[in-house]
PDB file of C-alpha atoms in Angstrom:
ATOM      1  CA  MET K   1     -16.515 -18.206 -16.090  1.00 48.00           C
ATOM      2  CA  PRO K   2     -18.331 -17.043 -12.924  1.00 52.00           C
ATOM      3  CA  THR K   3     -21.468 -14.965 -13.092  1.00 53.00           C
ATOM      4  CA  ARG K   4     -20.370 -11.358 -13.344  1.00 59.00           C
ATOM      5  CA  ILE K   5     -21.765  -8.777 -10.957  1.00 65.00           C
ATOM      6  CA  PRO K   6     -22.897  -5.840 -13.134  1.00 69.00           C
ATOM      7  CA  TYR K   7     -20.885  -2.671 -12.727  1.00 79.00           C
ATOM      8  CA  GLU K   8     -21.668   0.630 -14.370  1.00 80.00           C
ATOM      9  CA  LEU K   9     -19.545   3.732 -14.056  1.00 79.00           C
ATOM     10  CA  PRO K  10     -21.319   6.767 -12.629  1.00 75.00           C
ATOM     11  CA  ARG K  11     -22.232   9.207 -15.379  1.00 63.00           C
ATOM     12  CA  PHE K  12     -21.206  11.962 -12.988  1.00 55.00           C
ATOM     13  CA  ASP K  13     -22.956  14.643 -15.014  1.00 56.00           C
ATOM     14  CA  GLY K  14     -22.681  17.127 -12.178  1.00 52.00           C
ATOM     15  CA  LYS K  15     -26.363  16.782 -11.335  1.00 55.00           C
ATOM     16  CA  SER K  16     -27.351  13.294 -10.314  1.00 57.00           C
ATOM     17  CA  GLU K  17     -24.517  10.814 -10.072  1.00 78.00           C
ATOM     18  CA  ARG K  18     -22.660   9.989  -6.883  1.00 91.00           C
ATOM     19  CA  PRO K  19     -18.909   9.448  -7.154  1.00 94.00           C
ATOM     20  CA  HIS K  20     -17.942   5.857  -6.416  1.00 96.00           C
ATOM     21  CA  VAL K  21     -15.572   4.873  -3.606  1.00 98.00           C
ATOM     22  CA  MET K  22     -12.904   2.282  -4.369  1.00 98.00           C
ATOM     23  CA  GLY K  23     -11.713   0.640  -1.148  1.00 98.00           C
ATOM     24  CA  ILE K  24      -8.069  -0.447  -1.019  1.00 98.00           C
ATOM     25  CA  LEU K  25      -7.255  -4.048  -0.067  1.00 97.00           C
ATOM     26  CA  ASN K  26      -3.505  -4.614  -0.158  1.00 94.00           C
ATOM     27  CA  VAL K  27      -2.511  -8.232   0.473  1.00 94.00           C
ATOM     28  CA  THR K  28       1.164  -7.341   0.530  1.00 89.00           C
ATOM     29  CA  PRO K  29       3.789  -7.095   3.270  1.00 81.00           C
ATOM     30  CA  ASP K  30       5.248  -3.801   2.000  1.00 51.00           C
ATOM     31  CA  SER K  31       2.536  -1.390   0.861  1.00 50.00           C
ATOM     32  CA  PHE K  32       3.403   2.169   1.869  1.00 46.00           C
ATOM     33  CA  SER K  33       0.372   2.699   4.121  1.00 50.00           C
ATOM     34  CA  ASP K  34      -0.820  -0.663   5.414  1.00 51.00           C
ATOM     35  CA  GLY K  35       1.973  -3.054   4.544  1.00 48.00           C
ATOM     36  CA  GLY K  36       1.456  -6.432   6.176  1.00 47.00           C
ATOM     37  CA  ARG K  37      -1.830  -5.531   7.853  1.00 51.00           C
ATOM     38  CA  ASN K  38      -3.924  -7.586   5.411  1.00 49.00           C
ATOM     39  CA  ALA K  39      -1.328 -10.145   4.372  1.00 52.00           C
ATOM     40  CA  VAL K  40      -3.174 -12.854   6.325  1.00 69.00           C
ATOM     41  CA  ALA K  41      -6.216 -14.084   4.389  1.00 84.00           C
ATOM     42  CA  GLY K  42      -8.639 -13.977   7.314  1.00 89.00           C
ATOM     43  CA  THR K  43      -7.694 -10.407   8.171  1.00 93.00           C
ATOM     44  CA  ALA K  44      -7.938  -9.340   4.527  1.00 94.00           C
ATOM     45  CA  LEU K  45     -11.400 -10.856   4.125  1.00 96.00           C
ATOM     46  CA  ALA K  46     -12.638  -9.232   7.327  1.00 96.00           C
ATOM     47  CA  HIS K  47     -11.330  -5.884   6.099  1.00 97.00           C
ATOM     48  CA  ALA K  48     -13.056  -6.336   2.739  1.00 97.00           C
ATOM     49  CA  ARG K  49     -16.372  -7.083   4.464  1.00 98.00           C
ATOM     50  CA  GLN K  50     -15.987  -3.993   6.632  1.00 98.00           C
ATOM     51  CA  MET K  51     -15.257  -1.765   3.632  1.00 98.00           C
ATOM     52  CA  ILE K  52     -18.364  -3.080   1.879  1.00 98.00           C
ATOM     53  CA  ALA K  53     -20.432  -2.427   5.013  1.00 98.00           C
ATOM     54  CA  ASP K  54     -18.958   1.080   5.113  1.00 98.00           C
ATOM     55  CA  GLY K  55     -20.149   1.833   1.585  1.00 97.00           C
ATOM     56  CA  ALA K  56     -17.404   0.744  -0.832  1.00 97.00           C
ATOM     57  CA  ASP K  57     -18.628   0.541  -4.439  1.00 96.00           C
ATOM     58  CA  ILE K  58     -15.476  -1.313  -5.558  1.00 97.00           C
ATOM     59  CA  ILE K  59     -12.820  -3.358  -3.747  1.00 98.00           C
ATOM     60  CA  ASP K  60      -9.367  -2.888  -5.272  1.00 98.00           C
ATOM     61  CA  VAL K  61      -7.212  -5.944  -4.515  1.00 98.00           C
ATOM     62  CA  GLY K  62      -3.450  -5.806  -4.973  1.00 96.00           C
ATOM     63  CA  GLY K  63      -0.781  -8.459  -4.510  1.00 95.00           C
ATOM     64  CA  GLU K  64       2.247  -6.283  -5.278  1.00 94.00           C
ATOM     65  CA  SER K  65       3.105  -2.923  -3.800  1.00 85.00           C
ATOM     66  CA  THR K  66       3.231  -0.312  -6.551  1.00 78.00           C
ATOM     67  CA  ARG K  67       4.465   2.503  -4.324  1.00 72.00           C
ATOM     68  CA  PRO K  68       7.407   4.435  -5.803  1.00 69.00           C
ATOM     69  CA  GLY K  69      10.670   2.697  -4.969  1.00 71.00           C
ATOM     70  CA  SER K  70       9.100  -0.655  -4.124  1.00 72.00           C
ATOM     71  CA  GLU K  71      10.773  -3.880  -5.233  1.00 80.00           C
ATOM     72  CA  PRO K  72       8.952  -5.699  -8.060  1.00 87.00           C
ATOM     73  CA  VAL K  73       7.836  -9.247  -7.331  1.00 92.00           C
ATOM     74  CA  SER K  74       7.498 -12.256  -9.585  1.00 95.00           C
ATOM     75  CA  LEU K  75       4.219 -13.205 -11.219  1.00 97.00           C
ATOM     76  CA  ASP K  76       4.069 -16.403  -9.165  1.00 97.00           C
ATOM     77  CA  LEU K  77       4.591 -14.585  -5.859  1.00 96.00           C
ATOM     78  CA  GLU K  78       2.008 -11.931  -6.704  1.00 97.00           C
ATOM     79  CA  TRP K  79      -0.555 -14.581  -7.646  1.00 97.00           C
ATOM     80  CA  SER K  80       0.189 -16.651  -4.523  1.00 96.00           C
ATOM     81  CA  ARG K  81      -0.745 -13.624  -2.396  1.00 95.00           C
ATOM     82  CA  LEU K  82      -4.010 -13.138  -4.279  1.00 97.00           C
ATOM     83  CA  VAL K  83      -5.218 -16.750  -4.407  1.00 96.00           C
ATOM     84  CA  PRO K  84      -6.263 -17.019  -0.716  1.00 95.00           C
ATOM     85  CA  VAL K  85      -8.550 -13.976  -0.926  1.00 96.00           C
ATOM     86  CA  LEU K  86      -9.603 -13.183  -4.490  1.00 97.00           C
ATOM     87  CA  ASP K  87     -12.410 -15.702  -5.006  1.00 96.00           C
ATOM     88  CA  GLU K  88     -13.935 -14.977  -1.608  1.00 96.00           C
ATOM     89  CA  VAL K  89     -13.839 -11.201  -2.058  1.00 97.00           C
ATOM     90  CA  ILE K  90     -15.456 -11.546  -5.488  1.00 96.00           C
ATOM     91  CA  ALA K  91     -18.137 -13.756  -3.926  1.00 95.00           C
ATOM     92  CA  MET K  92     -19.059 -10.941  -1.516  1.00 96.00           C
ATOM     93  CA  GLY K  93     -21.006  -9.322  -4.348  1.00 94.00           C
ATOM     94  CA  THR K  94     -19.261  -5.946  -4.681  1.00 95.00           C
ATOM     95  CA  PRO K  95     -17.359  -5.318  -7.929  1.00 95.00           C
ATOM     96  CA  VAL K  96     -13.673  -6.178  -7.598  1.00 97.00           C
ATOM     97  CA  SER K  97     -10.756  -4.408  -9.235  1.00 97.00           C
ATOM     98  CA  ILE K  98      -7.376  -6.085  -9.658  1.00 98.00           C
ATOM     99  CA  ASP K  99      -4.451  -3.737  -9.044  1.00 98.00           C
ATOM    100  CA  THR K 100      -1.714  -5.049 -11.336  1.00 98.00           C
ATOM    101  CA  TYR K 101       0.390  -4.080 -14.337  1.00 98.00           C
ATOM    102  CA  LYS K 102       0.977  -7.732 -15.324  1.00 98.00           C
ATOM    103  CA  ALA K 103      -1.297  -9.055 -18.076  1.00 98.00           C
ATOM    104  CA  GLU K 104      -1.253 -12.657 -16.826  1.00 98.00           C
ATOM    105  CA  ILE K 105      -2.336 -11.612 -13.324  1.00 98.00           C
ATOM    106  CA  ALA K 106      -5.104  -9.528 -14.889  1.00 98.00           C
ATOM    107  CA  ARG K 107      -6.198 -12.456 -17.065  1.00 98.00           C
ATOM    108  CA  ARG K 108      -6.425 -14.845 -14.099  1.00 98.00           C
ATOM    109  CA  ALA K 109      -8.226 -12.319 -11.894  1.00 98.00           C
ATOM    110  CA  CYS K 110     -10.764 -11.465 -14.611  1.00 97.00           C
ATOM    111  CA  ALA K 111     -11.350 -15.172 -15.223  1.00 97.00           C
ATOM    112  CA  ALA K 112     -12.166 -15.422 -11.518  1.00 96.00           C
ATOM    113  CA  GLY K 113     -14.674 -12.561 -11.824  1.00 95.00           C
ATOM    114  CA  ALA K 114     -12.813  -9.258 -11.379  1.00 96.00           C
ATOM    115  CA  LEU K 115     -14.561  -6.478 -13.308  1.00 96.00           C
ATOM    116  CA  ILE K 116     -11.848  -3.830 -13.426  1.00 97.00           C
ATOM    117  CA  VAL K 117      -8.123  -3.905 -14.145  1.00 98.00           C
ATOM    118  CA  ASN K 118      -6.297  -1.086 -12.352  1.00 98.00           C
ATOM    119  CA  ASP K 119      -3.020  -0.659 -14.255  1.00 98.00           C
ATOM    120  CA  VAL K 120      -0.582   1.847 -12.741  1.00 97.00           C
ATOM    121  CA  TRP K 121       1.259   1.956 -16.058  1.00 98.00           C
ATOM    122  CA  GLY K 122      -1.760   2.689 -18.228  1.00 98.00           C
ATOM    123  CA  LEU K 123      -1.438  -0.356 -20.554  1.00 98.00           C
ATOM    124  CA  GLN K 124       2.116   0.758 -21.403  1.00 98.00           C
ATOM    125  CA  LYS K 125       4.221  -1.614 -19.253  1.00 98.00           C
ATOM    126  CA  ASP K 126       3.102  -5.082 -20.361  1.00 98.00           C
ATOM    127  CA  PRO K 127       2.537  -5.302 -24.134  1.00 98.00           C
ATOM    128  CA  ALA K 128      -0.144  -7.957 -23.610  1.00 98.00           C
ATOM    129  CA  MET K 129      -2.249  -5.921 -21.158  1.00 98.00           C
ATOM    130  CA  ALA K 130      -4.489  -4.075 -23.615  1.00 98.00           C
ATOM    131  CA  ASP K 131      -5.450  -7.275 -25.456  1.00 98.00           C
ATOM    132  CA  THR K 132      -6.001  -9.068 -22.140  1.00 98.00           C
ATOM    133  CA  VAL K 133      -8.431  -6.387 -20.946  1.00 98.00           C
ATOM    134  CA  ALA K 134     -10.230  -6.364 -24.299  1.00 98.00           C
ATOM    135  CA  GLU K 135     -10.640 -10.133 -24.329  1.00 98.00           C
ATOM    136  CA  ALA K 136     -12.010 -10.108 -20.774  1.00 97.00           C
ATOM    137  CA  GLY K 137     -14.475  -7.320 -21.606  1.00 96.00           C
ATOM    138  CA  VAL K 138     -13.806  -5.528 -18.316  1.00 96.00           C
ATOM    139  CA  HIS K 139     -13.173  -1.927 -17.313  1.00 96.00           C
ATOM    140  CA  VAL K 140      -9.638  -0.568 -17.130  1.00 98.00           C
ATOM    141  CA  VAL K 141      -8.089   2.231 -15.090  1.00 98.00           C
ATOM    142  CA  MET K 142      -5.219   3.734 -17.073  1.00 98.00           C
ATOM    143  CA  MET K 143      -2.959   5.614 -14.672  1.00 98.00           C
ATOM    144  CA  HIS K 144      -0.251   8.113 -15.587  1.00 98.00           C
ATOM    145  CA  ASN K 145       3.177   7.151 -14.308  1.00 98.00           C
ATOM    146  CA  ARG K 146       6.826   8.095 -14.669  1.00 97.00           C
ATOM    147  CA  THR K 147       9.978   6.254 -13.653  1.00 94.00           C
ATOM    148  CA  GLU K 148      11.137   9.370 -11.811  1.00 95.00           C
ATOM    149  CA  ALA K 149       9.964  12.877 -11.047  1.00 97.00           C
ATOM    150  CA  ASP K 150      11.238  15.794 -13.126  1.00 98.00           C
ATOM    151  CA  PRO K 151      10.466  19.208 -11.647  1.00 98.00           C
ATOM    152  CA  GLU K 152      11.274  20.912 -14.946  1.00 98.00           C
ATOM    153  CA  ILE K 153       8.519  19.370 -17.066  1.00 98.00           C
ATOM    154  CA  ASP K 154       4.969  20.579 -17.657  1.00 98.00           C
ATOM    155  CA  ILE K 155       3.302  17.752 -15.759  1.00 98.00           C
ATOM    156  CA  LEU K 156      -0.154  18.368 -17.221  1.00 98.00           C
ATOM    157  CA  ALA K 157       1.202  18.217 -20.781  1.00 98.00           C
ATOM    158  CA  ASP K 158       3.053  15.018 -19.860  1.00 98.00           C
ATOM    159  CA  ILE K 159      -0.166  13.503 -18.507  1.00 98.00           C
ATOM    160  CA  ASP K 160      -2.038  14.482 -21.665  1.00 98.00           C
ATOM    161  CA  ARG K 161       0.553  12.756 -23.865  1.00 98.00           C
ATOM    162  CA  PHE K 162       0.533   9.658 -21.685  1.00 98.00           C
ATOM    163  CA  PHE K 163      -3.268   9.457 -21.667  1.00 98.00           C
ATOM    164  CA  GLU K 164      -3.436   9.813 -25.442  1.00 98.00           C
ATOM    165  CA  ALA K 165      -0.964   6.941 -25.822  1.00 98.00           C
ATOM    166  CA  SER K 166      -2.947   4.764 -23.390  1.00 98.00           C
ATOM    167  CA  MET K 167      -6.247   5.557 -25.099  1.00 98.00           C
ATOM    168  CA  GLU K 168      -4.712   4.682 -28.467  1.00 98.00           C
ATOM    169  CA  LEU K 169      -3.564   1.306 -27.115  1.00 98.00           C
ATOM    170  CA  ALA K 170      -7.038   0.697 -25.707  1.00 98.00           C
ATOM    171  CA  GLU K 171      -8.737   1.606 -28.975  1.00 98.00           C
ATOM    172  CA  ARG K 172      -6.368  -0.541 -31.010  1.00 98.00           C
ATOM    173  CA  ALA K 173      -7.067  -3.536 -28.769  1.00 98.00           C
ATOM    174  CA  GLY K 174     -10.831  -3.025 -28.928  1.00 98.00           C
ATOM    175  CA  ILE K 175     -11.496  -1.915 -25.351  1.00 98.00           C
ATOM    176  CA  ALA K 176     -14.868  -0.182 -25.390  1.00 96.00           C
ATOM    177  CA  LYS K 177     -14.743   3.550 -24.700  1.00 96.00           C
ATOM    178  CA  ASP K 178     -17.324   3.225 -21.928  1.00 93.00           C
ATOM    179  CA  LYS K 179     -14.996   0.843 -20.068  1.00 95.00           C
ATOM    180  CA  GLN K 180     -11.996   3.197 -19.960  1.00 96.00           C
ATOM    181  CA  ILE K 181     -11.075   5.280 -16.893  1.00 97.00           C
ATOM    182  CA  LEU K 182      -8.197   7.728 -16.468  1.00 98.00           C
ATOM    183  CA  ASP K 183      -6.125   8.360 -13.329  1.00 98.00           C
ATOM    184  CA  PRO K 184      -3.488  11.144 -13.181  1.00 98.00           C
ATOM    185  CA  GLY K 185      -1.492   9.122 -10.642  1.00 98.00           C
ATOM    186  CA  PHE K 186      -0.966  11.332  -7.613  1.00 98.00           C
ATOM    187  CA  GLY K 187       2.439  10.559  -6.115  1.00 97.00           C
ATOM    188  CA  PHE K 188       3.761   8.501  -9.011  1.00 97.00           C
ATOM    189  CA  GLY K 189       6.803  10.122 -10.640  1.00 97.00           C
ATOM    190  CA  LYS K 190       5.777  13.616  -9.550  1.00 98.00           C
ATOM    191  CA  THR K 191       7.052  16.298  -7.220  1.00 98.00           C
ATOM    192  CA  ILE K 192       4.859  17.563  -4.387  1.00 98.00           C
ATOM    193  CA  ASP K 193       4.261  20.799  -6.304  1.00 98.00           C
ATOM    194  CA  GLN K 194       3.261  18.865  -9.421  1.00 98.00           C
ATOM    195  CA  ASN K 195       0.726  16.850  -7.418  1.00 98.00           C
ATOM    196  CA  PHE K 196      -0.956  20.035  -6.270  1.00 98.00           C
ATOM    197  CA  ARG K 197      -0.855  21.503  -9.765  1.00 98.00           C
ATOM    198  CA  ILE K 198      -2.742  18.416 -10.982  1.00 98.00           C
ATOM    199  CA  LEU K 199      -5.293  18.715  -8.179  1.00 98.00           C
ATOM    200  CA  ASN K 200      -5.820  22.424  -8.776  1.00 98.00           C
ATOM    201  CA  ARG K 201      -6.468  21.775 -12.476  1.00 98.00           C
ATOM    202  CA  PHE K 202      -8.117  18.384 -12.154  1.00 98.00           C
ATOM    203  CA  GLU K 203     -11.175  19.505 -14.131  1.00 96.00           C
ATOM    204  CA  THR K 204      -9.016  20.063 -17.238  1.00 97.00           C
ATOM    205  CA  LEU K 205      -8.501  16.296 -17.520  1.00 97.00           C
ATOM    206  CA  ALA K 206     -12.157  15.974 -18.519  1.00 95.00           C
ATOM    207  CA  LYS K 207     -11.151  17.050 -22.044  1.00 96.00           C
ATOM    208  CA  HIS K 208     -10.187  13.424 -22.729  1.00 97.00           C
ATOM    209  CA  GLY K 209     -13.849  12.469 -22.451  1.00 95.00           C
ATOM    210  CA  LEU K 210     -13.427   9.622 -19.950  1.00 95.00           C
ATOM    211  CA  PRO K 211     -14.339   9.156 -16.266  1.00 95.00           C
ATOM    212  CA  LEU K 212     -11.593  10.218 -13.875  1.00 96.00           C
ATOM    213  CA  LEU K 213     -10.240   8.477 -10.789  1.00 97.00           C
ATOM    214  CA  ALA K 214      -8.404  10.254  -7.964  1.00 98.00           C
ATOM    215  CA  GLY K 215      -6.202   8.290  -5.575  1.00 98.00           C
ATOM    216  CA  ALA K 216      -4.291  10.378  -3.044  1.00 98.00           C
ATOM    217  CA  SER K 217      -5.167   8.485   0.123  1.00 97.00           C
ATOM    218  CA  ARG K 218      -2.549   9.009   2.873  1.00 96.00           C
ATOM    219  CA  LYS K 219       0.092  10.051   0.321  1.00 96.00           C
ATOM    220  CA  ARG K 220       3.193  12.125   0.910  1.00 96.00           C
ATOM    221  CA  MET K 221       1.659  15.269  -0.597  1.00 97.00           C
ATOM    222  CA  ILE K 222      -0.709  15.269   2.394  1.00 98.00           C
ATOM    223  CA  GLY K 223       1.890  14.382   5.004  1.00 97.00           C
ATOM    224  CA  THR K 224       4.198  17.139   3.748  1.00 97.00           C
ATOM    225  CA  VAL K 225       1.601  19.888   4.028  1.00 98.00           C
ATOM    226  CA  LEU K 226       0.172  18.757   7.362  1.00 97.00           C
ATOM    227  CA  ASN K 227       3.432  17.458   8.825  1.00 97.00           C
ATOM    228  CA  ALA K 228       1.454  14.315   9.596  1.00 97.00           C
ATOM    229  CA  GLU K 229       2.460  10.685   9.856  1.00 96.00           C
ATOM    230  CA  MET K 230       0.633   8.036   7.842  1.00 92.00           C
ATOM    231  CA  GLU K 231      -2.018   7.287  10.454  1.00 93.00           C
ATOM    232  CA  ASP K 232      -2.889  10.999  10.797  1.00 96.00           C
ATOM    233  CA  ARG K 233      -3.651  11.766   7.141  1.00 97.00           C
ATOM    234  CA  LEU K 234      -7.370  10.937   7.020  1.00 97.00           C
ATOM    235  CA  TYR K 235      -8.670  14.505   6.993  1.00 97.00           C
ATOM    236  CA  GLY K 236      -6.055  15.592   4.483  1.00 98.00           C
ATOM    237  CA  SER K 237      -6.989  12.642   2.254  1.00 98.00           C
ATOM    238  CA  MET K 238     -10.659  13.617   2.450  1.00 98.00           C
ATOM    239  CA  ALA K 239      -9.847  17.238   1.584  1.00 98.00           C
ATOM    240  CA  VAL K 240      -7.896  16.214  -1.520  1.00 98.00           C
ATOM    241  CA  HIS K 241     -10.538  13.726  -2.629  1.00 98.00           C
ATOM    242  CA  MET K 242     -13.441  16.095  -2.012  1.00 97.00           C
ATOM    243  CA  THR K 243     -11.648  18.717  -4.113  1.00 98.00           C
ATOM    244  CA  ALA K 244     -11.216  16.129  -6.866  1.00 97.00           C
ATOM    245  CA  MET K 245     -14.893  15.113  -6.671  1.00 96.00           C
ATOM    246  CA  LEU K 246     -15.976  18.738  -6.961  1.00 95.00           C
ATOM    247  CA  LYS K 247     -13.724  19.011 -10.010  1.00 95.00           C
ATOM    248  CA  GLY K 248     -15.162  15.921 -11.692  1.00 93.00           C
ATOM    249  CA  ALA K 249     -13.697  12.740 -10.216  1.00 96.00           C
ATOM    250  CA  ALA K 250     -16.086   9.829 -10.780  1.00 95.00           C
ATOM    251  CA  ILE K 251     -14.140   7.497  -8.464  1.00 97.00           C
ATOM    252  CA  VAL K 252     -11.934   8.068  -5.429  1.00 98.00           C
ATOM    253  CA  ARG K 253      -9.577   5.336  -4.229  1.00 98.00           C
ATOM    254  CA  ALA K 254      -9.277   5.351  -0.452  1.00 98.00           C
ATOM    255  CA  HIS K 255      -8.095   3.390   2.559  1.00 97.00           C
ATOM    256  CA  ASP K 256     -10.789   4.883   4.815  1.00 98.00           C
ATOM    257  CA  VAL K 257     -14.057   4.028   3.098  1.00 98.00           C
ATOM    258  CA  ARG K 258     -16.748   5.227   5.506  1.00 98.00           C
ATOM    259  CA  PRO K 259     -15.812   8.929   5.612  1.00 98.00           C
ATOM    260  CA  HIS K 260     -15.283   9.024   1.851  1.00 98.00           C
ATOM    261  CA  ALA K 261     -18.626   7.319   1.206  1.00 98.00           C
ATOM    262  CA  ASP K 262     -20.294   9.881   3.485  1.00 97.00           C
ATOM    263  CA  CYS K 263     -18.655  12.733   1.550  1.00 96.00           C
ATOM    264  CA  ALA K 264     -19.832  11.281  -1.761  1.00 96.00           C
ATOM    265  CA  ARG K 265     -23.412  10.958  -0.480  1.00 95.00           C
ATOM    266  CA  MET K 266     -23.422  14.520   0.843  1.00 95.00           C
ATOM    267  CA  LEU K 267     -22.117  15.797  -2.491  1.00 93.00           C
ATOM    268  CA  GLU K 268     -24.871  13.911  -4.290  1.00 92.00           C
ATOM    269  CA  ALA K 269     -27.526  15.318  -1.937  1.00 92.00           C
ATOM    270  CA  THR K 270     -26.211  18.835  -2.519  1.00 92.00           C
ATOM    271  CA  ARG K 271     -26.344  18.476  -6.292  1.00 88.00           C
ATOM    272  CA  LEU K 272     -29.854  17.017  -6.173  1.00 88.00           C
ATOM    273  CA  GLU K 273     -30.926  19.541  -3.519  1.00 91.00           C
ATOM    274  CA  ARG K 274     -32.653  16.683  -1.705  1.00 92.00           C
ATOM    275  CA  ASN K 275     -31.998  13.391   0.045  1.00 93.00           C
ATOM    276  CA  PRO K 276     -31.018  11.011  -2.783  1.00 88.00           C
ATOM    277  CA  THR K 277     -32.668   8.067  -1.001  1.00 78.00           C
TER     278      THR K 277
END
């Protein structure tokens, strides 16, 4: 087992803690935003280094696109995409998250030194995931998801039920409470209106007593409002994420690290009423 780089979640008590920025590193050919761009190991590693230089607190590495409508890939194919980059990214010294819903991928990545499992199905897809996370002693992001959007449901009530089920699985497996993170899953099984309802009421998710992650980077909810293509959604992404941070997000997951890191630092300075450094 490699030496683990310590990672502590921000307390984010509204006074002193800076939200953390999770930089996205997709080593896939079909991710919705940057598919294929980092599929070559050298390019992926260079991008990881740049995100760290730009202020990333976490690097989130994924070997399978989890965008709605994407084709699932086999465990072997997913792992083959991760092998050329995972060890080297971990060795860079910034905490690494593994973006997967497969327990075996999570087990291998955590054995290599990953500190966070980012599960887009909130421990509810692979029956072995909760035990795998518990045995590894790592953090877990439990994201709300649906197989399809339903405009008729109360999306916040649906998220609450899903979170309670995920938290129960985590507790049953023995995952420490201080290692659990919740993500409402912008864009996953939700209508555009439901996404904005979640954002507008993001602070209500704090009732579950766990740190919150917001991940809306470059998503369709932004493109629809701004009538903007993927490459023109930076400012919209920052607006959504800044709103989420003001409403209690402890982590934002973003493609564009530098501007998000700057926003997080300015928010921290405002709360402290001084330069935090």
